[in-house]
Short mmCIF file of N, CA and C in Angstrom, two decimals:
data_model
loop_
_atom_site.label_atom_id
_atom_site.label_comp_id
_atom_site.label_asym_id
_atom_site.label_seq_id
_atom_site.Cartn_x
_atom_site.Cartn_y
_atom_site.Cartn_z
N UNK A 5 199.18 65.37 151.23
CA UNK A 5 199.32 66.85 151.34
C UNK A 5 199.99 67.00 153.08
N UNK A 6 200.32 68.64 152.61
CA UNK A 6 201.15 69.11 153.54
C UNK A 6 200.76 70.25 153.49
N UNK A 7 200.64 70.83 154.51
CA UNK A 7 200.55 72.67 154.61
C UNK A 7 202.10 73.09 155.50
N UNK A 8 202.01 74.29 155.05
CA UNK A 8 203.62 75.51 155.61
C UNK A 8 202.50 76.54 155.53
N UNK A 9 203.24 77.18 157.09
CA UNK A 9 202.79 78.21 157.12
C UNK A 9 203.39 79.11 158.49
N UNK A 10 203.22 80.57 158.70
CA UNK A 10 203.81 81.24 159.42
C UNK A 10 202.62 81.46 160.28
N UNK A 11 202.78 81.73 161.32
CA UNK A 11 201.61 81.82 162.88
C UNK A 11 202.02 82.99 163.56
N UNK A 12 201.32 83.83 164.15
CA UNK A 12 201.90 84.23 165.14
C UNK A 12 201.46 83.80 166.65
N UNK A 13 201.78 84.76 167.55
CA UNK A 13 201.53 83.60 168.84
C UNK A 13 199.80 83.37 168.96
N UNK A 14 199.00 84.07 168.48
CA UNK A 14 197.70 83.70 168.33
C UNK A 14 197.14 82.79 167.29
N UNK A 15 198.19 82.32 166.31
CA UNK A 15 198.18 81.64 165.04
C UNK A 15 197.58 82.46 164.11
N UNK A 16 197.49 83.67 164.13
CA UNK A 16 197.11 84.37 162.87
C UNK A 16 198.24 84.29 162.15
N UNK A 17 197.84 84.50 160.76
CA UNK A 17 198.33 84.50 158.98
C UNK A 17 198.33 85.44 158.61
N UNK A 18 197.27 86.25 158.64
CA UNK A 18 197.62 87.60 157.74
C UNK A 18 197.05 89.01 157.94
N UNK A 19 196.85 89.97 157.84
CA UNK A 19 196.27 90.88 157.37
C UNK A 19 196.15 92.31 156.87
N UNK A 20 195.27 92.59 156.05
CA UNK A 20 195.28 93.29 154.74
C UNK A 20 195.98 92.72 153.29
N UNK A 21 195.66 91.59 153.34
CA UNK A 21 196.06 90.59 152.14
C UNK A 21 197.39 90.43 152.10
N UNK A 22 198.21 90.89 152.91
CA UNK A 22 199.75 89.89 153.54
C UNK A 22 200.10 89.59 154.32
N UNK A 23 201.33 89.01 154.48
CA UNK A 23 201.48 87.89 155.57
C UNK A 23 202.03 89.10 156.83
N UNK A 24 202.17 88.64 158.14
CA UNK A 24 202.43 90.02 159.32
C UNK A 24 203.98 90.09 159.22
N UNK A 25 204.82 89.50 158.92
CA UNK A 25 206.06 89.64 159.04
C UNK A 25 206.66 89.53 157.87
N UNK A 26 207.93 90.05 157.66
CA UNK A 26 209.19 89.95 157.29
C UNK A 26 210.59 89.15 157.16
N UNK A 27 209.86 87.85 157.13
CA UNK A 27 211.08 87.03 157.52
C UNK A 27 212.25 86.06 156.98
N UNK A 28 212.94 87.28 156.38
CA UNK A 28 214.02 86.31 155.73
C UNK A 28 214.01 84.56 155.51
N UNK A 29 214.42 83.95 157.27
CA UNK A 29 214.89 82.53 157.70
C UNK A 29 213.82 81.74 157.31
N UNK A 30 212.44 82.62 157.52
CA UNK A 30 211.10 81.71 157.61
C UNK A 30 211.17 81.65 155.74
N UNK A 31 211.61 82.86 155.11
CA UNK A 31 210.87 82.55 153.30
C UNK A 31 211.97 81.33 153.06
N UNK A 32 213.07 81.54 153.84
CA UNK A 32 214.54 80.36 153.11
C UNK A 32 213.99 79.28 153.25
N UNK A 33 213.05 78.58 154.31
CA UNK A 33 212.43 77.71 154.84
C UNK A 33 211.74 77.20 154.25
N UNK A 34 210.72 78.14 153.62
CA UNK A 34 209.40 77.98 153.14
C UNK A 34 210.10 77.57 151.17
N UNK A 35 211.49 78.37 151.03
CA UNK A 35 211.66 78.07 149.74
C UNK A 35 212.31 76.77 150.11
N UNK A 36 213.09 76.42 150.48
CA UNK A 36 213.17 74.91 150.60
C UNK A 36 212.58 73.47 150.68
N UNK A 37 211.24 73.95 151.55
CA UNK A 37 210.49 72.68 151.42
C UNK A 37 210.08 72.74 150.08
N UNK A 38 209.32 73.72 149.92
CA UNK A 38 208.53 73.77 148.28
C UNK A 38 209.21 73.90 146.99
N UNK A 39 210.22 73.87 146.96
CA UNK A 39 211.12 74.35 145.72
C UNK A 39 210.90 73.06 144.88
N UNK A 40 210.43 72.92 143.73
CA UNK A 40 210.19 71.27 142.63
C UNK A 40 209.03 70.61 142.81
N UNK A 41 208.41 71.17 144.01
CA UNK A 41 206.89 70.61 144.64
C UNK A 41 206.04 71.52 144.26
N UNK A 42 204.73 71.06 143.95
CA UNK A 42 203.33 71.31 143.86
C UNK A 42 203.03 72.16 144.97
N UNK A 43 202.14 73.39 144.80
CA UNK A 43 201.87 74.58 145.87
C UNK A 43 200.43 75.05 145.15
N UNK A 44 199.51 74.68 146.71
CA UNK A 44 198.31 74.89 146.04
C UNK A 44 197.78 76.26 147.00
N UNK A 45 196.83 76.87 146.39
CA UNK A 45 196.79 78.29 146.89
C UNK A 45 195.56 78.79 146.89
N UNK A 46 195.13 80.09 147.44
CA UNK A 46 193.95 80.64 146.90
C UNK A 46 194.55 82.38 145.83
N UNK A 47 193.03 82.88 145.35
CA UNK A 47 193.88 83.17 144.93
C UNK A 47 193.95 85.11 145.15
N UNK A 48 194.04 85.02 146.70
CA UNK A 48 194.36 86.04 147.40
C UNK A 48 195.95 86.43 147.75
N UNK A 49 196.55 85.16 147.42
CA UNK A 49 197.03 84.33 148.16
C UNK A 49 198.55 84.82 146.34
N UNK A 50 197.72 84.08 145.37
CA UNK A 50 198.14 84.02 143.95
C UNK A 50 198.55 85.86 143.79
N UNK A 51 197.81 86.56 143.87
CA UNK A 51 197.62 87.88 144.11
C UNK A 51 198.90 88.20 144.55
N UNK A 52 198.95 88.03 146.03
CA UNK A 52 199.75 88.67 147.06
C UNK A 52 201.60 88.16 146.79
N UNK A 53 201.83 87.70 145.52
CA UNK A 53 202.83 87.06 145.20
C UNK A 53 203.40 88.29 143.80
N UNK A 54 204.74 89.54 144.21
CA UNK A 54 204.77 90.49 143.06
C UNK A 54 205.36 89.90 141.96
N UNK A 55 205.86 88.84 141.53
CA UNK A 55 206.47 88.06 140.24
C UNK A 55 204.90 87.31 139.79
N UNK A 56 204.00 87.26 140.59
CA UNK A 56 202.98 85.85 139.43
C UNK A 56 203.65 84.57 140.77
N UNK A 57 203.42 83.25 139.50
CA UNK A 57 203.37 81.99 140.23
C UNK A 57 205.05 82.09 140.58
N UNK A 58 204.68 81.04 142.04
CA UNK A 58 206.04 80.85 142.26
C UNK A 58 207.17 80.02 141.30
N UNK A 59 208.01 80.30 141.07
CA UNK A 59 208.94 79.46 140.07
C UNK A 59 209.40 78.26 140.84
N UNK A 60 209.90 77.50 139.57
CA UNK A 60 210.01 76.18 139.90
C UNK A 60 209.20 75.18 140.65
N UNK A 61 208.17 75.79 140.65
CA UNK A 61 206.96 74.41 141.52
C UNK A 61 205.80 74.97 140.65
N UNK A 62 205.06 73.51 140.96
CA UNK A 62 203.80 73.92 139.68
C UNK A 62 203.19 74.73 140.86
N UNK A 63 202.29 75.27 140.16
CA UNK A 63 201.18 76.43 140.70
C UNK A 63 199.74 75.80 140.62
N UNK A 64 199.38 75.63 141.51
CA UNK A 64 197.46 75.32 141.40
C UNK A 64 196.73 76.79 142.30
N UNK A 65 196.11 77.41 141.77
CA UNK A 65 195.41 78.01 142.77
C UNK A 65 193.70 77.72 142.35
N UNK A 66 192.90 77.91 143.58
CA UNK A 66 192.05 77.20 144.01
C UNK A 66 190.79 78.49 144.08
N UNK A 67 189.95 78.35 143.34
CA UNK A 67 189.26 79.61 142.46
C UNK A 67 188.17 79.40 142.19
N UNK A 68 186.88 79.53 142.81
CA UNK A 68 185.52 79.47 141.76
C UNK A 68 185.10 80.47 141.09
N UNK A 69 185.99 81.36 140.82
CA UNK A 69 185.18 82.60 140.06
C UNK A 69 185.76 82.18 138.15
N UNK A 70 186.56 81.20 138.00
CA UNK A 70 186.64 81.09 136.07
C UNK A 70 187.45 81.75 136.35
N UNK A 71 188.27 82.56 136.81
CA UNK A 71 189.46 82.99 136.33
C UNK A 71 190.44 81.89 136.23
N UNK A 72 191.52 82.63 135.05
CA UNK A 72 192.94 81.94 134.75
C UNK A 72 193.88 82.49 135.34
N UNK A 73 195.04 81.96 135.86
CA UNK A 73 196.44 82.52 136.09
C UNK A 73 197.66 82.54 135.34
N UNK A 74 198.45 83.10 135.36
CA UNK A 74 199.85 82.71 134.27
C UNK A 74 200.54 82.03 134.90
N UNK A 75 200.93 80.80 134.50
CA UNK A 75 201.80 79.79 134.77
C UNK A 75 201.07 79.39 136.27
N UNK A 76 199.82 79.01 136.05
CA UNK A 76 199.35 78.31 137.21
C UNK A 76 197.93 77.76 136.58
N UNK A 77 197.62 76.69 137.36
CA UNK A 77 196.54 75.84 136.91
C UNK A 77 195.06 76.17 138.10
N UNK A 78 194.38 76.55 137.03
CA UNK A 78 192.96 77.08 138.39
C UNK A 78 192.32 75.92 137.96
N UNK A 79 191.49 75.39 139.64
CA UNK A 79 190.49 74.96 139.55
C UNK A 79 189.21 75.51 140.46
N UNK A 80 188.33 75.04 140.59
CA UNK A 80 187.08 75.87 140.88
C UNK A 80 187.00 74.93 142.44
N UNK A 81 186.74 73.62 142.22
CA UNK A 81 186.54 72.71 143.36
C UNK A 81 187.54 71.74 144.51
N UNK A 82 187.70 71.91 145.46
CA UNK A 82 188.42 71.02 146.04
C UNK A 82 188.61 69.23 145.17
N UNK A 83 186.73 68.89 145.02
CA UNK A 83 187.37 67.77 144.10
C UNK A 83 187.27 67.81 142.76
N UNK A 84 187.78 69.23 142.12
CA UNK A 84 188.70 69.28 141.06
C UNK A 84 189.95 69.36 141.38
N UNK A 85 190.62 69.71 142.53
CA UNK A 85 191.77 69.80 142.78
C UNK A 85 192.06 68.51 142.99
N UNK A 86 191.39 67.72 143.57
CA UNK A 86 192.07 65.84 143.90
C UNK A 86 191.68 65.14 142.67
N UNK A 87 191.44 65.61 141.64
CA UNK A 87 191.36 65.25 140.23
C UNK A 87 192.60 65.46 139.09
N UNK A 88 193.07 66.82 139.71
CA UNK A 88 194.17 67.61 139.48
C UNK A 88 195.62 66.64 139.32
N UNK A 89 195.57 67.00 140.80
CA UNK A 89 196.64 66.18 142.05
C UNK A 89 196.71 64.34 141.27
N UNK A 90 195.83 63.87 140.49
CA UNK A 90 195.97 61.88 140.74
C UNK A 90 197.38 61.66 139.69
N UNK A 91 197.23 61.23 140.45
CA UNK A 91 198.91 60.84 140.07
C UNK A 91 200.04 61.56 140.78
N UNK A 92 199.98 62.59 141.13
CA UNK A 92 201.32 63.30 141.88
C UNK A 92 201.09 62.58 143.49
N UNK A 93 202.40 62.53 143.87
CA UNK A 93 202.67 61.81 145.56
C UNK A 93 202.37 63.14 146.21
N UNK A 94 201.34 63.10 146.87
CA UNK A 94 200.80 63.77 147.72
C UNK A 94 201.71 64.42 149.16
N UNK A 95 203.01 63.32 149.32
CA UNK A 95 204.16 64.34 150.21
C UNK A 95 204.91 65.49 149.41
N UNK A 96 204.55 65.67 147.73
CA UNK A 96 205.37 66.51 147.00
C UNK A 96 203.60 68.28 147.10
N UNK A 97 203.18 68.06 147.40
CA UNK A 97 202.18 68.98 147.32
C UNK A 97 201.77 69.73 148.72
N UNK A 98 202.47 71.17 148.59
CA UNK A 98 201.97 71.70 149.88
C UNK A 98 200.90 72.52 149.71
N UNK A 99 199.51 73.01 150.92
CA UNK A 99 198.60 73.84 151.12
C UNK A 99 200.09 75.27 151.99
N UNK A 100 199.20 76.37 150.64
CA UNK A 100 200.38 77.70 151.20
C UNK A 100 199.00 78.55 151.43
N UNK A 101 198.10 78.53 151.26
CA UNK A 101 197.06 79.28 152.08
C UNK A 101 196.47 79.81 150.44
N UNK A 102 195.23 81.16 151.31
CA UNK A 102 195.53 81.71 152.86
C UNK A 102 193.96 81.17 153.43
N UNK A 103 193.83 81.57 154.10
CA UNK A 103 192.63 81.21 155.28
C UNK A 103 191.89 80.02 155.17
N UNK A 104 191.45 80.61 153.96
CA UNK A 104 189.75 79.63 153.56
C UNK A 104 190.44 78.35 152.88
N UNK A 105 191.54 78.86 151.93
CA UNK A 105 192.19 77.55 151.89
C UNK A 105 192.93 76.38 152.69
N UNK A 106 193.29 77.28 153.73
CA UNK A 106 193.87 75.74 154.61
C UNK A 106 192.66 75.73 155.60
N UNK A 107 191.73 76.44 155.26
CA UNK A 107 190.28 75.66 156.27
C UNK A 107 189.71 74.67 155.41
N UNK A 108 189.56 74.47 154.27
CA UNK A 108 189.43 73.69 153.27
C UNK A 108 190.17 72.37 153.06
N UNK A 109 191.53 72.66 153.03
CA UNK A 109 192.35 71.39 152.86
C UNK A 109 192.84 70.75 154.09
N UNK A 110 193.04 71.27 155.28
CA UNK A 110 193.67 71.11 156.30
C UNK A 110 192.99 69.60 156.71
N UNK A 111 192.20 69.31 156.88
CA UNK A 111 191.54 67.61 156.94
C UNK A 111 192.32 66.68 155.64
N UNK A 112 192.71 67.29 155.08
CA UNK A 112 193.37 66.61 153.57
C UNK A 112 194.58 66.11 154.05
N UNK A 113 195.33 67.25 154.84
CA UNK A 113 197.07 67.21 155.30
C UNK A 113 197.29 66.13 156.17
N UNK A 114 198.14 65.74 156.11
CA UNK A 114 198.87 64.52 157.25
C UNK A 114 200.28 64.97 158.00
N UNK A 115 200.38 66.24 157.14
CA UNK A 115 201.65 67.00 158.36
C UNK A 115 201.37 69.01 158.08
N UNK A 116 202.15 69.25 158.56
CA UNK A 116 201.51 70.72 159.06
C UNK A 116 202.97 71.40 158.84
N UNK A 117 203.83 71.97 158.47
CA UNK A 117 204.91 72.59 158.73
C UNK A 117 204.85 74.43 159.55
N UNK A 118 204.63 74.30 160.47
CA UNK A 118 204.39 76.10 161.03
C UNK A 118 205.40 76.59 161.36
N UNK A 119 205.71 77.45 161.10
CA UNK A 119 206.69 79.04 161.94
C UNK A 119 206.24 79.82 162.83
N UNK A 120 206.47 79.61 164.14
CA UNK A 120 206.02 79.87 164.88
C UNK A 120 206.52 81.62 165.52
N UNK A 121 206.14 82.93 165.24
CA UNK A 121 206.83 83.70 165.73
C UNK A 121 206.16 84.17 167.21
N UNK A 122 207.19 84.49 167.86
CA UNK A 122 206.93 84.86 169.57
C UNK A 122 206.48 86.25 169.36
N UNK A 123 205.61 87.07 168.75
CA UNK A 123 204.65 88.21 168.91
C UNK A 123 203.23 88.24 168.12
N UNK A 124 202.77 89.37 168.41
CA UNK A 124 201.06 89.40 167.95
C UNK A 124 201.19 90.08 166.61
N UNK A 125 200.64 89.67 165.55
CA UNK A 125 200.64 90.49 164.23
C UNK A 125 199.78 91.25 163.86
N UNK A 126 198.97 91.25 165.07
CA UNK A 126 197.43 92.28 164.93
C UNK A 126 196.78 91.52 163.96
N UNK A 127 196.62 90.28 163.65
CA UNK A 127 196.20 89.60 162.53
C UNK A 127 194.74 89.55 162.66
N UNK A 128 194.12 89.46 161.01
CA UNK A 128 192.83 89.80 160.67
C UNK A 128 192.38 87.60 160.13
N UNK A 129 193.09 87.11 159.39
CA UNK A 129 193.31 85.69 159.06
C UNK A 129 193.85 84.73 160.08
N UNK A 130 192.91 83.91 160.69
CA UNK A 130 193.84 82.97 161.55
C UNK A 130 194.28 81.22 160.95
N UNK A 131 194.54 80.81 161.10
CA UNK A 131 195.06 79.11 161.44
C UNK A 131 194.85 79.04 162.39
N UNK A 132 193.78 77.25 162.06
CA UNK A 132 193.48 76.67 162.99
C UNK A 132 194.54 76.58 164.40
N UNK A 133 194.34 76.55 164.88
CA UNK A 133 195.00 76.35 165.72
C UNK A 133 195.49 74.77 166.52
N UNK A 134 196.63 74.15 166.07
CA UNK A 134 196.46 72.72 165.94
C UNK A 134 196.69 72.21 167.20
N UNK A 135 197.26 73.56 168.14
CA UNK A 135 197.50 73.03 169.88
C UNK A 135 196.12 72.45 170.45
N UNK A 136 195.13 72.71 169.98
CA UNK A 136 193.82 72.62 170.74
C UNK A 136 193.14 71.42 170.22
N UNK A 137 193.72 71.18 169.07
CA UNK A 137 193.11 70.05 168.10
C UNK A 137 193.21 68.64 168.52
N UNK A 138 192.91 68.07 168.83
CA UNK A 138 192.91 66.22 169.09
C UNK A 138 193.53 65.78 168.33
N UNK A 139 192.92 66.10 166.64
CA UNK A 139 193.54 64.97 165.40
C UNK A 139 194.95 65.49 165.17
N UNK A 140 195.71 66.46 165.98
CA UNK A 140 196.71 66.73 165.59
C UNK A 140 197.90 66.99 166.87
N UNK A 141 199.20 66.34 166.40
CA UNK A 141 200.03 66.48 167.53
C UNK A 141 201.39 67.19 167.01
N UNK A 142 201.82 68.16 168.02
CA UNK A 142 203.51 68.72 167.91
C UNK A 142 204.34 67.66 168.01
N UNK A 143 205.26 67.04 166.48
CA UNK A 143 206.01 65.88 166.41
C UNK A 143 207.32 66.55 166.38
N UNK A 144 207.48 68.11 165.96
CA UNK A 144 209.20 68.61 166.73
C UNK A 144 209.20 69.74 166.41
N UNK A 145 209.67 70.56 167.18
CA UNK A 145 210.04 72.23 167.81
C UNK A 145 211.42 72.29 167.53
N UNK A 146 211.90 72.91 166.61
CA UNK A 146 213.27 73.51 167.36
C UNK A 146 213.66 74.21 167.88
N UNK A 147 214.78 75.08 168.29
CA UNK A 147 214.89 76.31 168.84
C UNK A 147 214.91 77.21 168.30
N UNK A 148 214.68 77.91 169.70
CA UNK A 148 214.59 79.34 168.89
C UNK A 148 215.74 80.10 167.93
N UNK A 149 214.99 80.95 167.49
CA UNK A 149 215.58 81.98 166.42
C UNK A 149 215.73 82.72 165.92
N UNK A 150 216.32 84.00 166.15
CA UNK A 150 216.03 85.22 165.66
C UNK A 150 216.55 85.37 164.41
N UNK A 151 214.87 86.37 163.94
CA UNK A 151 215.00 86.44 162.37
C UNK A 151 214.21 88.51 162.63
N UNK A 152 214.86 89.15 161.97
CA UNK A 152 214.54 90.16 161.52
C UNK A 152 213.72 90.93 163.16
N UNK A 153 214.47 90.60 163.98
CA UNK A 153 214.31 91.30 165.82
C UNK A 153 213.04 90.36 165.92
N UNK A 154 212.26 89.29 165.58
CA UNK A 154 211.48 88.45 165.80
C UNK A 154 212.17 87.12 166.38
N UNK A 155 211.34 86.55 167.59
CA UNK A 155 211.88 85.16 167.87
C UNK A 155 210.98 84.22 167.25
N UNK A 156 211.13 83.44 166.26
CA UNK A 156 210.68 81.84 166.12
C UNK A 156 211.29 80.55 166.15
N UNK A 157 210.24 79.53 165.96
CA UNK A 157 210.78 78.60 166.10
C UNK A 157 210.15 77.69 164.84
N UNK A 158 210.61 76.79 164.66
CA UNK A 158 210.11 76.12 162.92
C UNK A 158 209.90 74.42 163.85
N UNK A 159 208.67 74.15 163.53
CA UNK A 159 207.46 73.34 164.25
C UNK A 159 207.19 72.20 163.18
N UNK A 160 206.92 70.98 163.21
CA UNK A 160 206.16 70.11 162.57
C UNK A 160 205.28 69.66 163.48
N UNK A 161 203.89 69.87 162.69
CA UNK A 161 202.58 68.54 163.36
C UNK A 161 202.50 67.80 162.49
N UNK A 162 201.97 66.91 163.14
CA UNK A 162 201.47 65.59 162.06
C UNK A 162 200.17 65.22 162.64
N UNK A 163 199.66 64.25 162.12
CA UNK A 163 197.90 64.32 162.12
C UNK A 163 198.13 62.95 162.94
N UNK A 164 197.10 63.11 163.88
CA UNK A 164 196.57 61.45 164.94
C UNK A 164 195.61 61.31 163.78
N UNK A 165 196.26 59.53 163.64
CA UNK A 165 195.26 58.62 163.28
C UNK A 165 194.93 58.26 162.39
#
């Protein structure tokens, strides 16, 4: 399993139920990586999409409320998620948020695509700082790119061991 996330310079990912930045290049990167794949998210992330489930992807919502979601499979536990993913190539599964789902599933991931934005977004929700974790290492870091007035880098982290 993989994760994909955009973070500010403090590893912040969200505030007031939304993203920190509006970044077309990051959205294009996200779309390219996840199109045709399975995406796993929490209820708040699903609710943040203006048109519901992401098109051309298998959408799975991890939510213990028992609620169902249009055009998405709902599972209530990490164990139920693993059962739902049985037979699916883990290389085609992306965890896409939010904070509690990243925290729950990060140890099950072997690769994380991180868009690092060189700004402070005033975040209320954070992703674990992979630069400070001994079980992750930066494998690739792209050149700086300008997007909507922000400088960002596309990075890839891999699990060590």
